[in-house]
XYZ file of C-alpha atoms in Angstrom:
600
model
C 118.249 137.293 12.608
C 118.239 134.237 14.874
C 116.124 133.984 18.043
C 119.283 133.436 20.046
C 120.536 136.891 18.988
C 118.231 138.137 21.746
C 120.741 136.850 24.318
C 124.018 137.259 22.423
C 123.982 140.392 20.200
C 124.589 144.034 21.165
C 126.262 145.921 23.995
C 123.346 145.355 26.360
C 123.939 141.597 26.079
C 127.554 141.694 27.261
C 126.519 140.216 30.653
C 124.678 137.418 28.857
C 127.713 136.661 26.714
C 129.903 136.681 29.805
C 127.739 133.987 31.372
C 127.729 132.000 28.120
C 131.526 132.159 28.024
C 131.514 130.556 31.490
C 129.646 127.627 29.869
C 132.437 127.145 27.320
C 131.074 129.325 24.510
C 133.643 131.488 22.711
C 133.806 134.138 19.983
C 133.324 131.803 17.025
C 130.074 130.417 18.510
C 128.112 133.652 18.808
C 127.277 133.694 15.108
C 125.958 130.116 15.103
C 122.449 128.847 15.941
C 121.898 127.718 19.518
C 120.350 124.235 19.486
C 118.617 122.752 22.539
C 119.109 119.029 22.974
C 116.131 118.049 25.098
C 117.042 114.752 26.717
C 114.910 112.681 29.062
C 117.807 110.784 30.622
C 117.094 109.283 34.042
C 118.814 106.259 35.523
C 115.701 104.431 36.759
C 113.865 103.944 33.446
C 115.175 101.354 30.952
C 113.914 103.461 28.070
C 115.967 106.401 29.299
C 118.991 104.957 31.087
C 121.125 105.236 27.932
C 119.994 108.679 26.829
C 122.915 110.561 28.364
C 125.186 108.816 25.858
C 122.685 109.492 23.085
C 122.514 113.188 23.985
C 126.297 113.477 23.964
C 126.434 111.821 20.540
C 123.750 114.178 19.202
C 125.663 117.097 20.733
C 128.782 116.036 18.802
C 126.720 115.789 15.585
C 125.258 119.273 16.066
C 128.755 120.724 16.463
C 129.841 118.974 13.249
C 126.774 120.430 11.498
C 127.689 123.975 12.533
C 125.437 124.555 15.511
C 126.070 125.205 19.206
C 124.372 122.486 21.285
C 123.114 122.777 24.859
C 121.786 119.688 26.662
C 119.085 119.833 29.308
C 116.992 117.035 30.810
C 113.358 116.518 31.689
C 111.873 114.253 34.323
C 110.358 110.881 33.490
C 108.148 108.298 35.177
C 108.517 104.590 34.433
C 104.946 103.360 34.274
C 106.042 99.783 34.910
C 107.891 100.667 38.123
C 105.206 103.157 39.193
C 102.458 100.572 38.558
C 100.276 99.221 41.356
C 100.938 101.901 43.986
C 100.449 105.642 44.477
C 103.400 106.424 42.207
C 101.171 105.755 39.191
C 99.111 108.822 40.074
C 102.069 110.918 38.933
C 102.451 109.284 35.528
C 99.942 111.141 33.343
C 100.362 114.218 35.520
C 104.069 114.232 34.625
C 103.153 114.990 30.999
C 102.190 118.523 32.012
C 105.394 119.022 34.031
C 107.461 117.878 31.036
C 105.624 120.224 28.664
C 105.960 123.132 31.085
C 109.643 122.499 31.806
C 110.622 122.253 28.131
C 108.646 125.415 27.320
C 110.370 127.172 30.231
C 113.882 126.243 29.097
C 113.257 127.050 25.426
C 111.651 130.427 26.006
C 113.860 131.534 28.885
C 117.039 130.927 26.912
C 115.830 131.861 23.410
C 116.991 128.716 21.609
C 116.820 128.714 17.820
C 115.729 125.063 17.477
C 115.564 121.809 19.408
C 116.200 118.125 19.032
C 113.957 116.173 21.404
C 115.184 112.812 22.714
C 112.184 111.230 24.460
C 111.361 107.575 24.773
C 108.650 106.546 27.183
C 104.982 107.169 27.696
C 104.344 110.760 28.896
C 107.691 112.155 27.748
C 106.997 112.032 24.005
C 103.558 113.712 24.199
C 104.833 116.186 26.796
C 107.653 117.237 24.474
C 105.228 117.392 21.523
C 102.983 119.733 23.504
C 105.972 121.942 24.310
C 107.151 121.922 20.693
C 103.763 123.192 19.536
C 103.708 125.883 22.232
C 107.205 127.159 21.443
C 106.863 126.644 17.673
C 110.573 126.703 16.872
C 112.148 124.091 14.546
C 112.003 120.712 16.281
C 112.951 117.154 15.390
C 112.059 114.123 17.529
C 114.708 111.406 17.770
C 113.698 108.809 20.357
C 116.025 106.520 22.275
C 114.603 103.453 20.507
C 112.810 100.261 21.565
C 114.045 97.446 23.782
C 114.845 94.045 22.315
C 112.338 91.314 23.192
C 113.346 88.692 25.725
C 113.280 84.945 25.095
C 112.305 82.011 27.288
C 114.275 78.774 27.412
C 112.455 77.552 24.293
C 113.047 80.760 22.324
C 109.504 82.108 22.705
C 109.452 85.934 22.907
C 108.879 87.593 26.267
C 108.273 91.173 27.379
C 107.122 93.131 30.433
C 103.549 91.913 30.019
C 104.806 88.345 30.361
C 106.043 89.206 33.854
C 102.851 90.998 34.909
C 100.709 88.068 33.750
C 102.851 85.467 35.449
C 103.020 87.475 38.670
C 99.205 87.391 38.788
C 99.254 83.655 38.053
C 101.730 83.121 40.916
C 99.482 85.079 43.313
C 96.583 82.904 42.195
C 98.560 79.713 42.837
C 98.872 78.808 39.142
C 102.662 79.251 38.791
C 105.750 78.309 40.779
C 108.218 80.786 42.264
C 111.023 79.398 40.060
C 108.953 79.888 36.877
C 108.146 83.489 37.818
C 111.786 84.272 38.614
C 112.951 82.833 35.300
C 110.471 85.005 33.391
C 111.445 88.064 35.436
C 115.112 87.589 34.548
C 114.550 87.052 30.824
C 111.791 89.478 29.807
C 113.541 92.867 29.693
C 117.049 92.149 28.361
C 118.207 95.582 27.132
C 117.736 99.300 27.542
C 115.030 100.907 25.424
C 111.281 101.433 25.555
C 109.449 98.165 26.315
C 109.484 95.870 23.293
C 105.792 95.610 22.386
C 103.420 98.133 20.834
C 102.863 99.755 24.192
C 102.388 103.497 24.680
C 106.045 104.523 24.374
C 106.626 102.735 21.083
C 103.185 103.701 19.797
C 103.951 107.398 20.332
C 107.440 107.155 18.836
C 105.983 105.438 15.765
C 103.231 108.041 15.503
C 105.886 110.791 15.410
C 106.987 109.323 12.066
C 103.430 109.471 10.721
C 102.899 113.012 12.019
C 106.077 113.983 10.177
C 108.047 115.432 13.087
C 110.500 112.508 13.262
C 112.753 110.902 10.676
C 112.203 107.324 9.365
C 113.247 104.646 11.831
C 112.489 106.772 14.891
C 109.998 104.279 16.300
C 111.536 100.950 15.283
C 115.360 101.008 15.104
C 116.428 99.201 18.274
C 117.940 101.206 21.130
C 120.999 98.972 21.168
C 121.753 99.335 17.471
C 124.500 101.635 16.240
C 122.252 102.228 13.220
C 120.421 104.814 15.307
C 123.549 106.961 14.991
C 122.787 107.498 11.298
C 119.369 108.916 12.215
C 120.843 111.136 14.955
C 123.428 112.520 12.542
C 120.740 113.307 9.950
C 118.598 114.994 12.591
C 121.506 117.184 13.722
C 122.304 118.289 10.184
C 118.672 119.020 9.407
C 117.962 120.960 12.610
C 120.896 123.301 11.952
C 119.585 123.873 8.421
C 116.138 124.719 9.807
C 117.582 126.993 12.491
C 119.505 128.956 9.850
C 116.518 129.277 7.518
C 114.893 132.709 7.445
C 111.669 131.300 5.971
C 111.309 127.955 7.733
C 108.107 126.159 6.696
C 108.742 123.112 8.872
C 107.805 124.522 12.252
C 105.790 122.284 14.600
C 102.550 124.141 13.831
C 103.221 123.703 10.099
C 103.687 119.968 10.613
C 101.158 119.177 13.362
C 97.839 119.852 11.666
C 94.427 118.216 11.436
C 95.649 116.297 8.358
C 98.871 115.019 9.966
C 97.038 113.954 13.128
C 94.657 112.067 10.830
C 97.704 110.344 9.297
C 99.004 109.450 12.759
C 95.628 108.097 13.813
C 95.346 106.020 10.631
C 98.710 104.461 11.471
C 97.567 103.817 15.035
C 94.398 102.124 13.806
C 96.339 100.082 11.249
C 98.811 98.770 13.826
C 96.517 98.532 16.869
C 98.518 100.945 19.004
C 97.993 101.916 22.615
C 94.700 103.492 23.707
C 96.807 106.159 25.419
C 97.613 107.589 22.012
C 94.019 108.853 21.831
C 94.571 110.754 25.067
C 97.868 112.211 23.897
C 96.857 113.102 20.330
C 93.860 115.000 21.718
C 96.163 116.875 24.106
C 98.636 117.757 21.328
C 95.773 118.877 19.066
C 94.481 121.044 21.903
C 97.894 122.719 22.210
C 97.902 123.337 18.461
C 94.483 124.982 18.670
C 92.902 122.286 16.506
C 89.273 121.227 16.767
C 89.859 117.479 16.948
C 87.407 115.214 18.788
C 87.176 111.553 19.722
C 84.435 111.083 17.134
C 87.035 111.525 14.401
C 88.732 108.297 15.502
C 85.613 106.262 14.745
C 85.247 107.937 11.339
C 88.808 106.921 10.451
C 88.429 103.471 12.003
C 85.588 102.658 9.626
C 87.976 103.224 6.697
C 91.228 101.809 8.112
C 91.986 98.066 8.209
C 93.979 96.596 11.095
C 96.932 95.124 9.157
C 99.526 94.751 11.908
C 99.320 93.286 15.391
C 102.122 93.513 17.904
C 102.422 92.418 21.535
C 100.273 92.474 23.647
C 97.859 91.561 20.824
C 100.118 88.794 19.462
C 103.692 87.463 19.685
C 105.229 89.950 17.226
C 107.392 92.706 18.715
C 108.732 96.067 17.504
C 111.923 94.419 16.244
C 109.785 92.240 13.957
C 107.890 95.264 12.642
C 111.231 96.903 11.908
C 112.580 93.895 10.004
C 109.305 93.744 8.049
C 109.783 97.292 6.797
C 108.845 99.527 9.705
C 106.261 102.254 9.938
C 106.448 103.399 6.319
C 105.742 99.884 5.059
C 102.579 99.822 7.177
C 101.674 103.191 5.659
C 102.598 101.906 2.198
C 100.191 98.984 2.529
C 97.448 101.390 3.615
C 98.197 103.571 0.596
C 98.001 100.562 -1.761
C 94.867 99.128 -0.180
C 93.056 102.358 0.635
C 94.110 104.948 -1.982
C 93.451 108.513 -0.893
C 92.980 107.743 2.799
C 96.342 109.203 3.827
C 97.096 112.862 3.187
C 100.361 112.610 1.253
C 100.842 116.326 0.633
C 101.472 117.374 4.221
C 105.001 118.606 5.037
C 107.466 116.680 7.161
C 110.483 117.823 9.114
C 112.726 116.197 6.497
C 111.672 118.853 3.980
C 109.907 116.258 1.832
C 106.184 115.732 1.482
C 104.741 112.800 3.409
C 103.989 110.782 0.265
C 107.583 111.124 -0.929
C 108.880 109.759 2.389
C 106.552 106.768 2.041
C 107.937 106.170 -1.461
C 111.499 106.109 -0.152
C 111.028 104.123 3.070
C 108.235 101.667 2.255
C 110.245 98.453 1.886
C 107.703 97.139 -0.644
C 107.792 100.274 -2.808
C 109.569 100.184 -6.193
C 111.114 103.538 -5.213
C 112.533 102.372 -1.868
C 116.034 103.667 -1.151
C 118.932 101.235 -0.749
C 119.637 103.029 2.537
C 116.172 102.047 3.766
C 116.712 98.402 2.793
C 119.886 98.325 4.881
C 118.177 100.030 7.808
C 115.405 97.439 7.949
C 117.864 94.551 7.661
C 119.409 95.155 11.102
C 118.356 92.447 13.565
C 118.510 92.293 17.406
C 121.956 91.923 18.948
C 120.803 89.385 21.532
C 123.123 90.731 24.238
C 121.975 91.836 27.685
C 122.998 95.482 27.982
C 121.929 98.812 29.458
C 124.092 100.693 26.955
C 122.405 102.153 23.899
C 123.733 102.541 20.332
C 126.416 100.020 21.291
C 125.811 96.943 19.118
C 127.437 97.061 15.698
C 125.467 95.106 13.134
C 126.539 94.835 9.518
C 124.302 93.405 6.815
C 125.969 93.424 3.418
C 123.015 91.970 1.514
C 119.563 92.843 2.933
C 117.942 90.405 0.480
C 119.816 87.544 2.166
C 118.402 88.310 5.604
C 116.792 85.192 7.079
C 113.949 85.813 9.520
C 112.120 83.324 11.736
C 108.748 84.743 10.666
C 106.953 85.889 7.523
C 107.192 89.696 7.125
C 104.061 89.599 4.962
C 102.183 88.273 7.982
C 103.669 90.754 10.429
C 102.650 93.652 8.144
C 99.760 92.364 6.056
C 98.301 93.741 2.838
C 94.841 95.251 3.287
C 93.057 92.334 1.646
C 94.489 90.013 4.317
C 93.902 92.373 7.255
C 93.007 91.090 10.705
C 89.883 93.211 10.335
C 88.656 95.730 7.801
C 88.200 98.338 10.538
C 90.859 99.836 12.759
C 92.487 98.449 15.899
C 90.946 101.112 18.171
C 87.323 102.144 18.668
C 85.361 104.798 20.565
C 82.247 103.542 22.365
C 79.311 105.723 23.416
C 76.181 105.048 25.456
C 74.475 105.835 28.753
C 77.674 104.881 30.603
C 79.920 106.954 28.346
C 78.007 109.964 26.992
C 81.285 111.622 25.973
C 82.984 108.440 24.829
C 85.315 105.637 25.911
C 88.182 103.808 24.213
C 88.966 100.150 23.495
C 91.847 98.504 21.658
C 89.822 96.213 19.377
C 93.019 94.633 18.040
C 93.537 93.012 21.438
C 89.974 91.753 21.997
C 89.162 88.082 21.538
C 86.372 87.523 18.964
C 83.986 86.056 21.540
C 84.373 89.178 23.709
C 83.491 91.755 21.063
C 79.980 91.563 22.480
C 79.616 90.903 26.200
C 76.839 91.292 28.753
C 77.402 90.663 32.441
C 76.938 91.865 36.018
C 79.096 94.689 37.353
C 81.662 93.996 40.057
C 82.627 97.427 41.331
C 85.947 98.662 42.689
C 86.735 102.227 43.632
C 90.479 102.048 43.023
C 93.037 100.187 40.925
C 94.726 98.399 43.901
C 91.314 97.277 45.173
C 90.512 95.830 41.748
C 93.826 93.939 41.525
C 93.272 92.426 44.968
C 89.680 91.493 44.126
C 90.626 89.765 40.867
C 93.571 87.792 42.237
C 91.625 86.732 45.359
C 88.736 85.238 43.353
C 86.014 87.854 43.792
C 85.574 88.107 40.011
C 83.914 85.209 38.191
C 83.510 84.233 34.551
C 80.939 86.454 32.822
C 81.450 89.474 35.081
C 82.239 93.057 34.090
C 84.889 94.600 36.332
C 84.240 98.314 36.949
C 87.130 100.444 38.220
C 86.100 104.027 38.895
C 87.330 107.220 40.592
C 90.579 106.714 38.668
C 90.138 109.463 36.058
C 92.437 112.500 35.771
C 90.550 114.351 38.519
C 89.380 111.382 40.567
C 92.638 109.449 40.890
C 93.978 112.002 40.741
C 96.224 111.278 37.778
C 94.334 108.627 35.782
C 96.233 105.494 36.788
C 96.889 102.734 34.288
C 95.040 99.471 34.842
C 97.797 97.107 33.741
C 97.702 95.346 37.106
C 93.994 94.428 36.932
C 94.023 93.635 33.198
C 97.035 91.331 33.433
C 95.518 89.818 36.578
C 92.423 88.895 34.563
C 94.706 87.199 32.054
C 96.797 85.597 34.777
C 93.759 83.926 36.405
C 92.574 82.721 32.984
C 89.442 84.892 32.763
C 90.438 87.020 29.770
C 88.056 85.061 27.506
C 85.037 85.664 29.760
C 85.501 88.887 31.774
C 85.459 92.516 30.586
C 86.711 95.623 32.385
C 85.540 99.225 32.149
C 87.152 102.220 33.835
C 87.378 105.999 33.865
C 91.101 105.390 34.217
C 93.362 104.306 31.402
C 95.399 101.322 30.279
C 99.010 100.601 29.620
C 99.792 100.038 25.968
C 100.545 96.530 27.222
C 96.878 95.869 27.963
C 94.912 93.432 25.821
C 91.430 92.028 26.202
C 87.910 93.445 26.449
C 89.153 96.450 28.398
C 87.371 99.779 27.926
C 88.988 102.899 29.352
C 88.713 106.696 29.348
C 84.991 106.436 30.232
C 83.863 110.054 30.123
C 82.719 111.995 32.033
C 84.666 110.356 34.863
C 83.035 109.477 38.195
C 84.677 112.401 40.014
C 83.095 114.784 37.491
C 79.623 113.306 37.936
C 79.821 110.712 35.157
C 77.323 107.816 35.030
C 80.056 105.257 35.830
C 79.923 106.662 39.378
C 76.229 105.693 39.662
C 76.698 101.969 39.037
C 76.018 99.360 41.702
C 77.203 95.778 42.056
C 75.098 93.467 39.918
C 73.961 96.076 37.390
C 73.954 94.494 33.939
C 76.509 96.052 31.606
C 76.147 95.675 27.839
C 79.256 96.034 25.673
C 78.895 95.945 21.894
C 82.204 96.863 20.282
C 81.063 96.386 16.648
C 78.120 98.708 17.350
C 80.423 101.078 19.309
C 78.147 101.094 22.397
C 78.581 100.858 26.176
C 75.406 100.801 28.264
C 73.903 99.692 31.555
C 70.498 97.943 31.416
C 68.238 99.763 33.870
C 64.598 100.920 33.915
C 64.029 104.399 32.531
C 64.952 107.059 35.079
C 66.712 104.644 37.450
C 70.232 105.882 36.696
C 69.192 109.520 37.092
C 67.570 108.785 40.462
C 70.850 107.577 41.976
C 73.576 109.604 43.624
C 77.305 109.036 43.344
C 78.739 107.630 46.581
C 81.133 109.903 48.499
C 84.726 109.455 47.385
C 87.173 112.047 48.594
C 90.833 111.813 47.641
C 93.240 111.902 50.555
C 95.619 114.021 48.466
C 95.311 117.642 49.573
C 98.821 119.030 49.174
C 101.601 119.021 46.602
C 101.524 118.801 42.828
C 98.677 116.276 42.592
C 96.418 118.537 44.647
C 97.013 121.322 42.124
C 96.640 118.907 39.225
C 93.240 117.535 40.281
C 91.715 121.007 40.531
C 92.594 121.697 36.876
C 92.338 118.277 35.199
C 89.605 117.500 32.676
C 88.174 114.113 31.686
C 89.793 111.893 29.076
C 87.572 112.955 26.171
C 89.466 116.269 26.102
C 92.866 114.567 26.374
C 93.024 114.970 30.140
C 94.432 118.468 29.645
C 94.467 121.127 32.339
C 91.913 123.926 32.109
C 92.574 127.169 33.943
């Protein structure tokens, strides 16, 4: 029996069938599995603008595979467009709406299985949370990454290039013509922004978790090669929906071991700090006891073997041409035998280790299909249309790249560092932890001591940095921006790129109870927990307090006489938001160390 039989079998369901017939369903379809195609198409996000076409292609593939497809859409927030104003308060909060809306559609209509087509930031984790809740067969097939832009000299550009140069222009260090040129060149195609920012980090992590097929995180949005992955996903999801003993349900796949695998990948490639927030939230939905401390345990064993923008000039397209996610995992397996759990199941039906064998470009068992997949290069055409560029490579071995793939994805013995690209810091300022992307920190900033310059909002911090209030050696503190305090836990991409834009990234650190874009680099420590609005010590700081950051030692402290911190009170800070969704959200939101989930 299929789940969908609940709405289509028996005399009592004649009204249901009548309504389904009005949607175009006929007699031959009632015996087939009903497959939800969960799209996140919206016209105002470059990562999603092409997903209507993708959903229609996947729909066609599901029909060919013997299923009955139904498309529905979720909302989405573009963090780049929402950045720097009150719209950013809705970004993290949208994750819960996405999870709730997908759960509602799946359970209300008794779908047998779903193909999720996310792309950006909160959409992927929101859909993962819903998949775990509903626990029906699910495959994630993202819309794919954007191609990198190029300046007049061929140097790669991306969204972070524009943010940095905008700050430089405000500071008088760049001309209007230079800023406009960068603005026009940096985001040339549809797709999730081209660096290892949150969207691409999460789509790559879906491969390591095992709920997405190879190529999900790295095949470019513009490439027609994504069609091969969509077709495979459609065929597989119909197989899973028909199976009476399916052992590839989300709760079979998303386990403590597979989240470990995903975190090892994240540490190896220096992914976004937001992945910590989202993996904790997904683990919470799965009922797993998974804490921030686990990230440090894995970081001690995992070398950082791949850096991607904003940590260097490599982009997702370069990672793809170097062998993609499974080549990163393959190098970890060769350099750190036993670290990955290779026996966990994946949605493909194969064990994780077998998938690494077949899609690690440097493996002797690599499939010829995988070689061809990794040989597809950017189309170099400005377009908002996905899966549109036809690229044919007859001999992958003859592919000529402008960089060394062995440098883009390094063997463990040549790692950037022998510990992972993310770290959790604890101390009297972060009793429950805080997060830093070590892969993006300059060596001289791994240890930093300086006076606090305090801001009580993200816009205030951006204004203070660009106007010259922050000096070399300072520690910028941005507080009351946690999930409850913001409300919504705004990203600090504006302030962090402003620090870079005014040339202080080699001498100024930033700490916040808010979070960062995956595009953030530098000595930037986020997710400080508990947050100020929940009584956390970050709310007790005063201008001039000396902050000590020691990333190698994993500590974050303020230097004060014994008892001084406890004798202080947090200054009044009342949010002006008292109605609407954010008012509901802030009453339920928890601090970042729990994933920023809602407790009720």
